[in-house]
């Protein structure tokens, strides 16, 4: 047994110590073997043997833990020394910062709509129930509220789940005609390869006198926009549902990876869903006191666009703040 005490003390790396741990404390380790041997010892000696073994076990565990702390600290110190950066050192190659890939994509989207004469509006991130839901034709207890897993505060306040409340705020403080986009951060309780609890949307809203804004206008601008973003893609409109638009559509582009043949990214369908849109529901106009107007609205997720354009596989990696990763998108 004594030799194992020495070995623990002599272990000179975390890896080495781990090997010893397995050899001593593991299922097929020394201690297990000693305990097994005890079974064949005379009955009157068993208690004494067990007692001694347990004392060894306790002492070795303590020794092991102490050694582990020492080695882990040494390893950390070595790593810190090796990765140390002397910020006062002159560097002949100046490091340049860059915009985050999501912001690059956002800028490109905003540029398009600004060139098409849209104004850029913003609204608060901490919203109330009225602007985020109620005025958007989403009354309390409406099942469609489940489409958006919401972070709530006290007193009916919440983190906005989409940029659509900016539509409401804009209409409440200005008169038609309106031609606006609203870029910004939104929040939902979601976390996987393609969802993070914070992400970005760009909302669009166009309102004018009754009869002046049609689905054809909406189709034109979105097709033109998607070709600007993705190049020569096919665009299709699929009937869908949003409480604040009627009729509503989801818009797909032909898969930019397989050109519509069917691949992993498009789940063999040949199409990629990229945004939601529709003709503004009359109930929304009623909520903001608009009469005799017509309009269209659309909303898109910026991260989705960034992932497609920049070939990003795991969205979460973008928000871990590792400069070595972000540098690749300069
Ligand atoms: N707000 C919707 C969402 O977050 C997107 C949308 C906006 C759909 C405007 C239609 C019109 O899913």
PDB file of N, CA and C in Angstrom, residues 141-234:
ATOM      1  N   UNK A 141     -54.814  34.915 -23.347  1.00  0.00           N
ATOM      2  CA  UNK A 141     -55.268  33.516 -23.425  1.00  0.00           C
ATOM      3  C   UNK A 141     -55.480  33.050 -24.862  1.00  0.00           C
ATOM      4  N   UNK A 142     -55.082  33.860 -25.841  1.00  0.00           N
ATOM      5  CA  UNK A 142     -55.178  33.387 -27.220  1.00  0.00           C
ATOM      6  C   UNK A 142     -54.091  32.341 -27.443  1.00  0.00           C
ATOM      7  N   UNK A 143     -54.455  31.185 -28.027  1.00  0.00           N
ATOM      8  CA  UNK A 143     -53.447  30.117 -28.178  1.00  0.00           C
ATOM      9  C   UNK A 143     -52.224  30.537 -28.982  1.00  0.00           C
ATOM     10  N   UNK A 144     -52.388  31.510 -29.887  1.00  0.00           N
ATOM     11  CA  UNK A 144     -51.244  31.908 -30.715  1.00  0.00           C
ATOM     12  C   UNK A 144     -50.141  32.568 -29.885  1.00  0.00           C
ATOM     13  N   UNK A 145     -50.434  32.957 -28.650  1.00  0.00           N
ATOM     14  CA  UNK A 145     -49.375  33.513 -27.804  1.00  0.00           C
ATOM     15  C   UNK A 145     -48.297  32.468 -27.516  1.00  0.00           C
ATOM     16  N   UNK A 146     -48.690  31.210 -27.557  1.00  0.00           N
ATOM     17  CA  UNK A 146     -47.717  30.141 -27.302  1.00  0.00           C
ATOM     18  C   UNK A 146     -46.655  30.044 -28.384  1.00  0.00           C
ATOM     19  N   UNK A 147     -46.919  30.662 -29.553  1.00  0.00           N
ATOM     20  CA  UNK A 147     -45.929  30.615 -30.630  1.00  0.00           C
ATOM     21  C   UNK A 147     -44.643  31.288 -30.177  1.00  0.00           C
ATOM     22  N   UNK A 148     -44.745  32.157 -29.166  1.00  0.00           N
ATOM     23  CA  UNK A 148     -43.584  32.929 -28.738  1.00  0.00           C
ATOM     24  C   UNK A 148     -43.387  32.754 -27.242  1.00  0.00           C
ATOM     25  N   UNK A 149     -42.407  31.964 -26.870  1.00  0.00           N
ATOM     26  CA  UNK A 149     -42.149  31.709 -25.455  1.00  0.00           C
ATOM     27  C   UNK A 149     -41.551  32.938 -24.799  1.00  0.00           C
ATOM     28  N   UNK A 150     -42.320  33.560 -23.929  1.00  0.00           N
ATOM     29  CA  UNK A 150     -42.008  34.913 -23.477  1.00  0.00           C
ATOM     30  C   UNK A 150     -41.283  34.953 -22.130  1.00  0.00           C
ATOM     31  N   UNK A 151     -40.344  35.881 -22.002  1.00  0.00           N
ATOM     32  CA  UNK A 151     -39.747  36.205 -20.701  1.00  0.00           C
ATOM     33  C   UNK A 151     -40.593  37.312 -20.064  1.00  0.00           C
ATOM     34  N   UNK A 152     -41.182  37.045 -18.910  1.00  0.00           N
ATOM     35  CA  UNK A 152     -42.048  38.032 -18.267  1.00  0.00           C
ATOM     36  C   UNK A 152     -41.376  38.711 -17.078  1.00  0.00           C
ATOM     37  N   UNK A 153     -41.723  39.977 -16.865  1.00  0.00           N
ATOM     38  CA  UNK A 153     -41.413  40.679 -15.614  1.00  0.00           C
ATOM     39  C   UNK A 153     -42.712  40.804 -14.825  1.00  0.00           C
ATOM     40  N   UNK A 154     -42.635  41.549 -13.707  1.00  0.00           N
ATOM     41  CA  UNK A 154     -43.863  41.830 -12.968  1.00  0.00           C
ATOM     42  C   UNK A 154     -44.733  42.801 -13.767  1.00  0.00           C
ATOM     43  N   UNK A 155     -45.954  42.963 -13.358  1.00  0.00           N
ATOM     44  CA  UNK A 155     -46.852  44.019 -13.861  1.00  0.00           C
ATOM     45  C   UNK A 155     -47.026  44.012 -15.373  1.00  0.00           C
ATOM     46  N   UNK A 156     -47.184  42.833 -15.964  1.00  0.00           N
ATOM     47  CA  UNK A 156     -47.463  42.729 -17.396  1.00  0.00           C
ATOM     48  C   UNK A 156     -46.345  43.280 -18.285  1.00  0.00           C
ATOM     49  N   UNK A 157     -45.147  43.437 -17.722  1.00  0.00           N
ATOM     50  CA  UNK A 157     -44.035  43.864 -18.567  1.00  0.00           C
ATOM     51  C   UNK A 157     -43.299  42.613 -19.032  1.00  0.00           C
ATOM     52  N   UNK A 158     -42.626  42.724 -20.156  1.00  0.00           N
ATOM     53  CA  UNK A 158     -41.955  41.555 -20.734  1.00  0.00           C
ATOM     54  C   UNK A 158     -40.802  41.997 -21.634  1.00  0.00           C
ATOM     55  N   UNK A 159     -39.951  41.037 -22.008  1.00  0.00           N
ATOM     56  CA  UNK A 159     -38.954  41.312 -23.039  1.00  0.00           C
ATOM     57  C   UNK A 159     -39.648  41.081 -24.368  1.00  0.00           C
ATOM     58  N   UNK A 160     -39.597  42.049 -25.252  1.00  0.00           N
ATOM     59  CA  UNK A 160     -40.359  41.894 -26.500  1.00  0.00           C
ATOM     60  C   UNK A 160     -39.962  40.614 -27.232  1.00  0.00           C
ATOM     61  N   UNK A 161     -40.956  39.921 -27.749  1.00  0.00           N
ATOM     62  CA  UNK A 161     -40.699  38.641 -28.406  1.00  0.00           C
ATOM     63  C   UNK A 161     -40.527  38.813 -29.905  1.00  0.00           C
ATOM     64  N   UNK A 162     -40.838  40.000 -30.389  1.00  0.00           N
ATOM     65  CA  UNK A 162     -40.640  40.316 -31.813  1.00  0.00           C
ATOM     66  C   UNK A 162     -40.556  41.840 -31.962  1.00  0.00           C
ATOM     67  N   UNK A 163     -40.239  42.299 -33.170  1.00  0.00           N
ATOM     68  CA  UNK A 163     -40.143  43.747 -33.371  1.00  0.00           C
ATOM     69  C   UNK A 163     -41.485  44.348 -33.771  1.00  0.00           C
ATOM     70  N   UNK A 164     -42.522  43.512 -33.856  1.00  0.00           N
ATOM     71  CA  UNK A 164     -43.834  44.027 -34.260  1.00  0.00           C
ATOM     72  C   UNK A 164     -44.388  45.135 -33.345  1.00  0.00           C
ATOM     73  N   UNK A 165     -44.070  45.154 -32.033  1.00  0.00           N
ATOM     74  CA  UNK A 165     -44.584  46.277 -31.231  1.00  0.00           C
ATOM     75  C   UNK A 165     -44.140  47.647 -31.751  1.00  0.00           C
ATOM     76  N   UNK A 166     -43.030  47.684 -32.506  1.00  0.00           N
ATOM     77  CA  UNK A 166     -42.602  48.976 -33.059  1.00  0.00           C
ATOM     78  C   UNK A 166     -43.609  49.476 -34.110  1.00  0.00           C
ATOM     79  N   UNK A 167     -44.277  48.527 -34.795  1.00  0.00           N
ATOM     80  CA  UNK A 167     -45.382  48.917 -35.708  1.00  0.00           C
ATOM     81  C   UNK A 167     -46.411  49.722 -34.935  1.00  0.00           C
ATOM     82  N   UNK A 168     -46.810  49.165 -33.786  1.00  0.00           N
ATOM     83  CA  UNK A 168     -47.867  49.786 -32.986  1.00  0.00           C
ATOM     84  C   UNK A 168     -47.424  51.159 -32.499  1.00  0.00           C
ATOM     85  N   UNK A 169     -46.206  51.228 -31.953  1.00  0.00           N
ATOM     86  CA  UNK A 169     -45.712  52.513 -31.440  1.00  0.00           C
ATOM     87  C   UNK A 169     -45.649  53.554 -32.545  1.00  0.00           C
ATOM     88  N   UNK A 170     -45.194  53.152 -33.714  1.00  0.00           N
ATOM     89  CA  UNK A 170     -45.080  54.102 -34.823  1.00  0.00           C
ATOM     90  C   UNK A 170     -46.464  54.610 -35.242  1.00  0.00           C
ATOM     91  N   UNK A 171     -47.419  53.683 -35.355  1.00  0.00           N
ATOM     92  CA  UNK A 171     -48.755  54.095 -35.803  1.00  0.00           C
ATOM     93  C   UNK A 171     -49.438  54.960 -34.761  1.00  0.00           C
ATOM     94  N   UNK A 172     -49.138  54.700 -33.476  1.00  0.00           N
ATOM     95  CA  UNK A 172     -49.793  55.488 -32.423  1.00  0.00           C
ATOM     96  C   UNK A 172     -49.298  56.932 -32.389  1.00  0.00           C
ATOM     97  N   UNK A 173     -48.040  57.147 -32.825  1.00  0.00           N
ATOM     98  CA  UNK A 173     -47.576  58.535 -32.736  1.00  0.00           C
ATOM     99  C   UNK A 173     -47.370  59.203 -34.092  1.00  0.00           C
ATOM    100  N   UNK A 174     -47.797  58.555 -35.168  1.00  0.00           N
ATOM    101  CA  UNK A 174     -47.728  59.275 -36.445  1.00  0.00           C
ATOM    102  C   UNK A 174     -48.898  58.894 -37.355  1.00  0.00           C
ATOM    103  N   UNK A 175     -49.125  59.703 -38.377  1.00  0.00           N
ATOM    104  CA  UNK A 175     -50.253  59.465 -39.289  1.00  0.00           C
ATOM    105  C   UNK A 175     -49.753  58.789 -40.558  1.00  0.00           C
ATOM    106  N   UNK A 176     -50.597  58.030 -41.244  1.00  0.00           N
ATOM    107  CA  UNK A 176     -50.181  57.462 -42.516  1.00  0.00           C
ATOM    108  C   UNK A 176     -49.960  58.601 -43.527  1.00  0.00           C
ATOM    109  N   UNK A 177     -49.168  58.419 -44.583  1.00  0.00           N
ATOM    110  CA  UNK A 177     -48.515  57.163 -44.959  1.00  0.00           C
ATOM    111  C   UNK A 177     -47.306  56.824 -44.067  1.00  0.00           C
ATOM    112  N   UNK A 178     -47.093  55.493 -43.900  1.00  0.00           N
ATOM    113  CA  UNK A 178     -45.942  55.010 -43.141  1.00  0.00           C
ATOM    114  C   UNK A 178     -45.165  54.039 -44.027  1.00  0.00           C
ATOM    115  N   UNK A 179     -43.878  54.178 -43.975  1.00  0.00           N
ATOM    116  CA  UNK A 179     -43.012  53.266 -44.735  1.00  0.00           C
ATOM    117  C   UNK A 179     -41.768  53.080 -43.886  1.00  0.00           C
ATOM    118  N   UNK A 180     -41.798  52.067 -43.025  1.00  0.00           N
ATOM    119  CA  UNK A 180     -40.733  51.948 -42.017  1.00  0.00           C
ATOM    120  C   UNK A 180     -40.204  50.526 -41.874  1.00  0.00           C
ATOM    121  N   UNK A 181     -38.955  50.447 -41.387  1.00  0.00           N
ATOM    122  CA  UNK A 181     -38.462  49.173 -40.873  1.00  0.00           C
ATOM    123  C   UNK A 181     -38.062  49.394 -39.415  1.00  0.00           C
ATOM    124  N   UNK A 182     -38.035  48.306 -38.652  1.00  0.00           N
ATOM    125  CA  UNK A 182     -37.604  48.380 -37.250  1.00  0.00           C
ATOM    126  C   UNK A 182     -36.644  47.230 -36.989  1.00  0.00           C
ATOM    127  N   UNK A 183     -35.333  47.527 -37.000  1.00  0.00           N
ATOM    128  CA  UNK A 183     -34.365  46.476 -36.664  1.00  0.00           C
ATOM    129  C   UNK A 183     -34.140  46.450 -35.152  1.00  0.00           C
ATOM    130  N   UNK A 184     -33.863  45.272 -34.593  1.00  0.00           N
ATOM    131  CA  UNK A 184     -33.541  45.267 -33.170  1.00  0.00           C
ATOM    132  C   UNK A 184     -33.537  43.886 -32.545  1.00  0.00           C
ATOM    133  N   UNK A 185     -33.103  43.865 -31.275  1.00  0.00           N
ATOM    134  CA  UNK A 185     -33.000  42.608 -30.531  1.00  0.00           C
ATOM    135  C   UNK A 185     -34.365  42.182 -30.000  1.00  0.00           C
ATOM    136  N   UNK A 186     -34.613  40.891 -30.020  1.00  0.00           N
ATOM    137  CA  UNK A 186     -35.847  40.329 -29.462  1.00  0.00           C
ATOM    138  C   UNK A 186     -35.476  39.106 -28.626  1.00  0.00           C
ATOM    139  N   UNK A 187     -36.412  38.631 -27.817  1.00  0.00           N
ATOM    140  CA  UNK A 187     -36.075  37.616 -26.809  1.00  0.00           C
ATOM    141  C   UNK A 187     -37.130  36.515 -26.734  1.00  0.00           C
ATOM    142  N   UNK A 188     -36.692  35.282 -26.755  1.00  0.00           N
ATOM    143  CA  UNK A 188     -37.609  34.151 -26.563  1.00  0.00           C
ATOM    144  C   UNK A 188     -36.899  33.052 -25.797  1.00  0.00           C
ATOM    145  N   UNK A 189     -37.704  32.269 -25.080  1.00  0.00           N
ATOM    146  CA  UNK A 189     -37.107  31.169 -24.312  1.00  0.00           C
ATOM    147  C   UNK A 189     -36.837  29.998 -25.243  1.00  0.00           C
ATOM    148  N   UNK A 190     -35.668  30.010 -25.826  1.00  0.00           N
ATOM    149  CA  UNK A 190     -35.336  29.029 -26.846  1.00  0.00           C
ATOM    150  C   UNK A 190     -33.829  28.847 -26.859  1.00  0.00           C
ATOM    151  N   UNK A 191     -33.329  27.629 -26.988  1.00  0.00           N
ATOM    152  CA  UNK A 191     -31.881  27.452 -27.026  1.00  0.00           C
ATOM    153  C   UNK A 191     -31.519  26.138 -27.699  1.00  0.00           C
ATOM    154  N   UNK A 192     -31.051  26.209 -28.920  1.00  0.00           N
ATOM    155  CA  UNK A 192     -30.495  25.026 -29.595  1.00  0.00           C
ATOM    156  C   UNK A 192     -29.568  25.503 -30.719  1.00  0.00           C
ATOM    157  N   UNK A 193     -29.244  24.594 -31.647  1.00  0.00           N
ATOM    158  CA  UNK A 193     -28.275  24.932 -32.697  1.00  0.00           C
ATOM    159  C   UNK A 193     -28.629  26.214 -33.449  1.00  0.00           C
ATOM    160  N   UNK A 194     -29.918  26.432 -33.644  1.00  0.00           N
ATOM    161  CA  UNK A 194     -30.329  27.557 -34.485  1.00  0.00           C
ATOM    162  C   UNK A 194     -31.136  28.612 -33.725  1.00  0.00           C
ATOM    163  N   UNK A 195     -31.236  28.459 -32.380  1.00  0.00           N
ATOM    164  CA  UNK A 195     -31.967  29.463 -31.596  1.00  0.00           C
ATOM    165  C   UNK A 195     -31.178  29.897 -30.372  1.00  0.00           C
ATOM    166  N   UNK A 196     -31.147  31.207 -30.143  1.00  0.00           N
ATOM    167  CA  UNK A 196     -30.578  31.738 -28.905  1.00  0.00           C
ATOM    168  C   UNK A 196     -31.645  32.608 -28.244  1.00  0.00           C
ATOM    169  N   UNK A 197     -31.576  32.727 -26.901  1.00  0.00           N
ATOM    170  CA  UNK A 197     -32.644  33.484 -26.202  1.00  0.00           C
ATOM    171  C   UNK A 197     -32.728  34.944 -26.630  1.00  0.00           C
ATOM    172  N   UNK A 198     -31.642  35.484 -27.146  1.00  0.00           N
ATOM    173  CA  UNK A 198     -31.663  36.830 -27.722  1.00  0.00           C
ATOM    174  C   UNK A 198     -31.316  36.694 -29.193  1.00  0.00           C
ATOM    175  N   UNK A 199     -32.094  37.293 -30.036  1.00  0.00           N
ATOM    176  CA  UNK A 199     -31.714  37.340 -31.453  1.00  0.00           C
ATOM    177  C   UNK A 199     -32.255  38.640 -32.058  1.00  0.00           C
ATOM    178  N   UNK A 200     -32.092  38.817 -33.353  1.00  0.00           N
ATOM    179  CA  UNK A 200     -32.470  40.093 -33.961  1.00  0.00           C
ATOM    180  C   UNK A 200     -33.488  39.909 -35.073  1.00  0.00           C
ATOM    181  N   UNK A 201     -34.363  40.860 -35.173  1.00  0.00           N
ATOM    182  CA  UNK A 201     -35.325  40.851 -36.268  1.00  0.00           C
ATOM    183  C   UNK A 201     -35.273  42.183 -37.003  1.00  0.00           C
ATOM    184  N   UNK A 202     -35.764  42.159 -38.234  1.00  0.00           N
ATOM    185  CA  UNK A 202     -36.074  43.408 -38.918  1.00  0.00           C
ATOM    186  C   UNK A 202     -37.543  43.330 -39.304  1.00  0.00           C
ATOM    187  N   UNK A 203     -38.296  44.307 -38.831  1.00  0.00           N
ATOM    188  CA  UNK A 203     -39.726  44.401 -39.081  1.00  0.00           C
ATOM    189  C   UNK A 203     -39.934  45.379 -40.227  1.00  0.00           C
ATOM    190  N   UNK A 204     -40.972  45.172 -41.012  1.00  0.00           N
ATOM    191  CA  UNK A 204     -41.305  46.166 -42.038  1.00  0.00           C
ATOM    192  C   UNK A 204     -42.782  46.500 -41.964  1.00  0.00           C
ATOM    193  N   UNK A 205     -43.137  47.759 -42.199  1.00  0.00           N
ATOM    194  CA  UNK A 205     -44.552  48.146 -42.222  1.00  0.00           C
ATOM    195  C   UNK A 205     -44.755  49.249 -43.240  1.00  0.00           C
ATOM    196  N   UNK A 206     -45.744  49.045 -44.108  1.00  0.00           N
ATOM    197  CA  UNK A 206     -46.118  50.080 -45.075  1.00  0.00           C
ATOM    198  C   UNK A 206     -47.614  50.311 -44.943  1.00  0.00           C
ATOM    199  N   UNK A 207     -48.017  51.526 -44.721  1.00  0.00           N
ATOM    200  CA  UNK A 207     -49.451  51.854 -44.597  1.00  0.00           C
ATOM    201  C   UNK A 207     -49.749  53.091 -45.436  1.00  0.00           C
ATOM    202  N   UNK A 208     -50.855  53.009 -46.170  1.00  0.00           N
ATOM    203  CA  UNK A 208     -51.280  54.183 -46.941  1.00  0.00           C
ATOM    204  C   UNK A 208     -52.800  54.142 -47.057  1.00  0.00           C
ATOM    205  N   UNK A 209     -53.367  55.119 -47.786  1.00  0.00           N
ATOM    206  CA  UNK A 209     -54.823  55.149 -47.955  1.00  0.00           C
ATOM    207  C   UNK A 209     -55.333  53.808 -48.474  1.00  0.00           C
ATOM    208  N   UNK A 210     -56.561  53.531 -48.103  1.00  0.00           N
ATOM    209  CA  UNK A 210     -57.259  52.323 -48.543  1.00  0.00           C
ATOM    210  C   UNK A 210     -57.035  52.092 -50.038  1.00  0.00           C
ATOM    211  N   UNK A 211     -56.643  50.867 -50.402  1.00  0.00           N
ATOM    212  CA  UNK A 211     -56.502  50.537 -51.813  1.00  0.00           C
ATOM    213  C   UNK A 211     -55.133  50.862 -52.404  1.00  0.00           C
ATOM    214  N   UNK A 212     -54.307  51.579 -51.651  1.00  0.00           N
ATOM    215  CA  UNK A 212     -53.003  51.978 -52.221  1.00  0.00           C
ATOM    216  C   UNK A 212     -51.899  50.959 -51.954  1.00  0.00           C
ATOM    217  N   UNK A 213     -52.150  50.055 -50.995  1.00  0.00           N
ATOM    218  CA  UNK A 213     -51.117  49.068 -50.659  1.00  0.00           C
ATOM    219  C   UNK A 213     -51.683  47.669 -50.836  1.00  0.00           C
ATOM    220  N   UNK A 214     -51.045  46.870 -51.667  1.00  0.00           N
ATOM    221  CA  UNK A 214     -51.607  45.548 -51.970  1.00  0.00           C
ATOM    222  C   UNK A 214     -50.610  44.431 -51.697  1.00  0.00           C
ATOM    223  N   UNK A 215     -51.119  43.213 -51.766  1.00  0.00           N
ATOM    224  CA  UNK A 215     -50.253  42.048 -51.635  1.00  0.00           C
ATOM    225  C   UNK A 215     -49.226  42.013 -52.768  1.00  0.00           C
ATOM    226  N   UNK A 216     -49.629  42.526 -53.947  1.00  0.00           N
ATOM    227  CA  UNK A 216     -48.693  42.556 -55.080  1.00  0.00           C
ATOM    228  C   UNK A 216     -47.486  43.428 -54.747  1.00  0.00           C
ATOM    229  N   UNK A 217     -47.717  44.578 -54.076  1.00  0.00           N
ATOM    230  CA  UNK A 217     -46.603  45.448 -53.665  1.00  0.00           C
ATOM    231  C   UNK A 217     -45.672  44.699 -52.725  1.00  0.00           C
ATOM    232  N   UNK A 218     -46.291  43.990 -51.767  1.00  0.00           N
ATOM    233  CA  UNK A 218     -45.521  43.229 -50.782  1.00  0.00           C
ATOM    234  C   UNK A 218     -44.670  42.179 -51.473  1.00  0.00           C
ATOM    235  N   UNK A 219     -45.285  41.465 -52.415  1.00  0.00           N
ATOM    236  CA  UNK A 219     -44.569  40.418 -53.154  1.00  0.00           C
ATOM    237  C   UNK A 219     -43.389  40.998 -53.906  1.00  0.00           C
ATOM    238  N   UNK A 220     -43.637  42.131 -54.545  1.00  0.00           N
ATOM    239  CA  UNK A 220     -42.558  42.722 -55.345  1.00  0.00           C
ATOM    240  C   UNK A 220     -41.356  43.055 -54.477  1.00  0.00           C
ATOM    241  N   UNK A 221     -41.642  43.777 -53.379  1.00  0.00           N
ATOM    242  CA  UNK A 221     -40.496  44.278 -52.603  1.00  0.00           C
ATOM    243  C   UNK A 221     -39.728  43.122 -51.958  1.00  0.00           C
ATOM    244  N   UNK A 222     -40.451  42.112 -51.483  1.00  0.00           N
ATOM    245  CA  UNK A 222     -39.752  41.007 -50.812  1.00  0.00           C
ATOM    246  C   UNK A 222     -38.956  40.161 -51.815  1.00  0.00           C
ATOM    247  N   UNK A 223     -39.519  39.958 -53.011  1.00  0.00           N
ATOM    248  CA  UNK A 223     -38.768  39.200 -54.027  1.00  0.00           C
ATOM    249  C   UNK A 223     -37.486  39.940 -54.394  1.00  0.00           C
ATOM    250  N   UNK A 224     -37.629  41.242 -54.594  1.00  0.00           N
ATOM    251  CA  UNK A 224     -36.481  42.062 -54.965  1.00  0.00           C
ATOM    252  C   UNK A 224     -35.432  42.041 -53.842  1.00  0.00           C
ATOM    253  N   UNK A 225     -35.905  42.171 -52.616  1.00  0.00           N
ATOM    254  CA  UNK A 225     -35.021  42.160 -51.447  1.00  0.00           C
ATOM    255  C   UNK A 225     -34.275  40.826 -51.339  1.00  0.00           C
ATOM    256  N   UNK A 226     -34.994  39.725 -51.499  1.00  0.00           N
ATOM    257  CA  UNK A 226     -34.360  38.411 -51.325  1.00  0.00           C
ATOM    258  C   UNK A 226     -33.338  38.133 -52.424  1.00  0.00           C
ATOM    259  N   UNK A 227     -33.589  38.646 -53.627  1.00  0.00           N
ATOM    260  CA  UNK A 227     -32.600  38.481 -54.695  1.00  0.00           C
ATOM    261  C   UNK A 227     -31.364  39.339 -54.401  1.00  0.00           C
ATOM    262  N   UNK A 228     -31.595  40.500 -53.801  1.00  0.00           N
ATOM    263  CA  UNK A 228     -30.473  41.367 -53.383  1.00  0.00           C
ATOM    264  C   UNK A 228     -29.630  40.655 -52.322  1.00  0.00           C
ATOM    265  N   UNK A 229     -30.295  39.958 -51.402  1.00  0.00           N
ATOM    266  CA  UNK A 229     -29.559  39.295 -50.317  1.00  0.00           C
ATOM    267  C   UNK A 229     -28.886  38.013 -50.778  1.00  0.00           C
ATOM    268  N   UNK A 230     -29.603  37.204 -51.566  1.00  0.00           N
ATOM    269  CA  UNK A 230     -29.139  35.834 -51.832  1.00  0.00           C
ATOM    270  C   UNK A 230     -28.752  35.577 -53.288  1.00  0.00           C
ATOM    271  N   UNK A 231     -28.858  36.582 -54.148  1.00  0.00           N
ATOM    272  CA  UNK A 231     -28.529  36.367 -55.552  1.00  0.00           C
ATOM    273  C   UNK A 231     -29.712  35.792 -56.295  1.00  0.00           C
ATOM    274  N   UNK A 232     -29.447  34.994 -57.317  1.00  0.00           N
ATOM    275  CA  UNK A 232     -30.499  34.532 -58.215  1.00  0.00           C
ATOM    276  C   UNK A 232     -31.251  33.332 -57.635  1.00  0.00           C
ATOM    277  N   UNK A 233     -32.170  33.601 -56.697  1.00  0.00           N
ATOM    278  CA  UNK A 233     -32.931  32.499 -56.097  1.00  0.00           C
ATOM    279  C   UNK A 233     -34.389  32.562 -56.536  1.00  0.00           C
ATOM    280  N   UNK A 234     -35.072  31.414 -56.486  1.00  0.00           N
ATOM    281  CA  UNK A 234     -36.525  31.417 -56.671  1.00  0.00           C
ATOM    282  C   UNK A 234     -37.155  31.788 -55.338  1.00  0.00           C
TER     283      UNK A 234
END
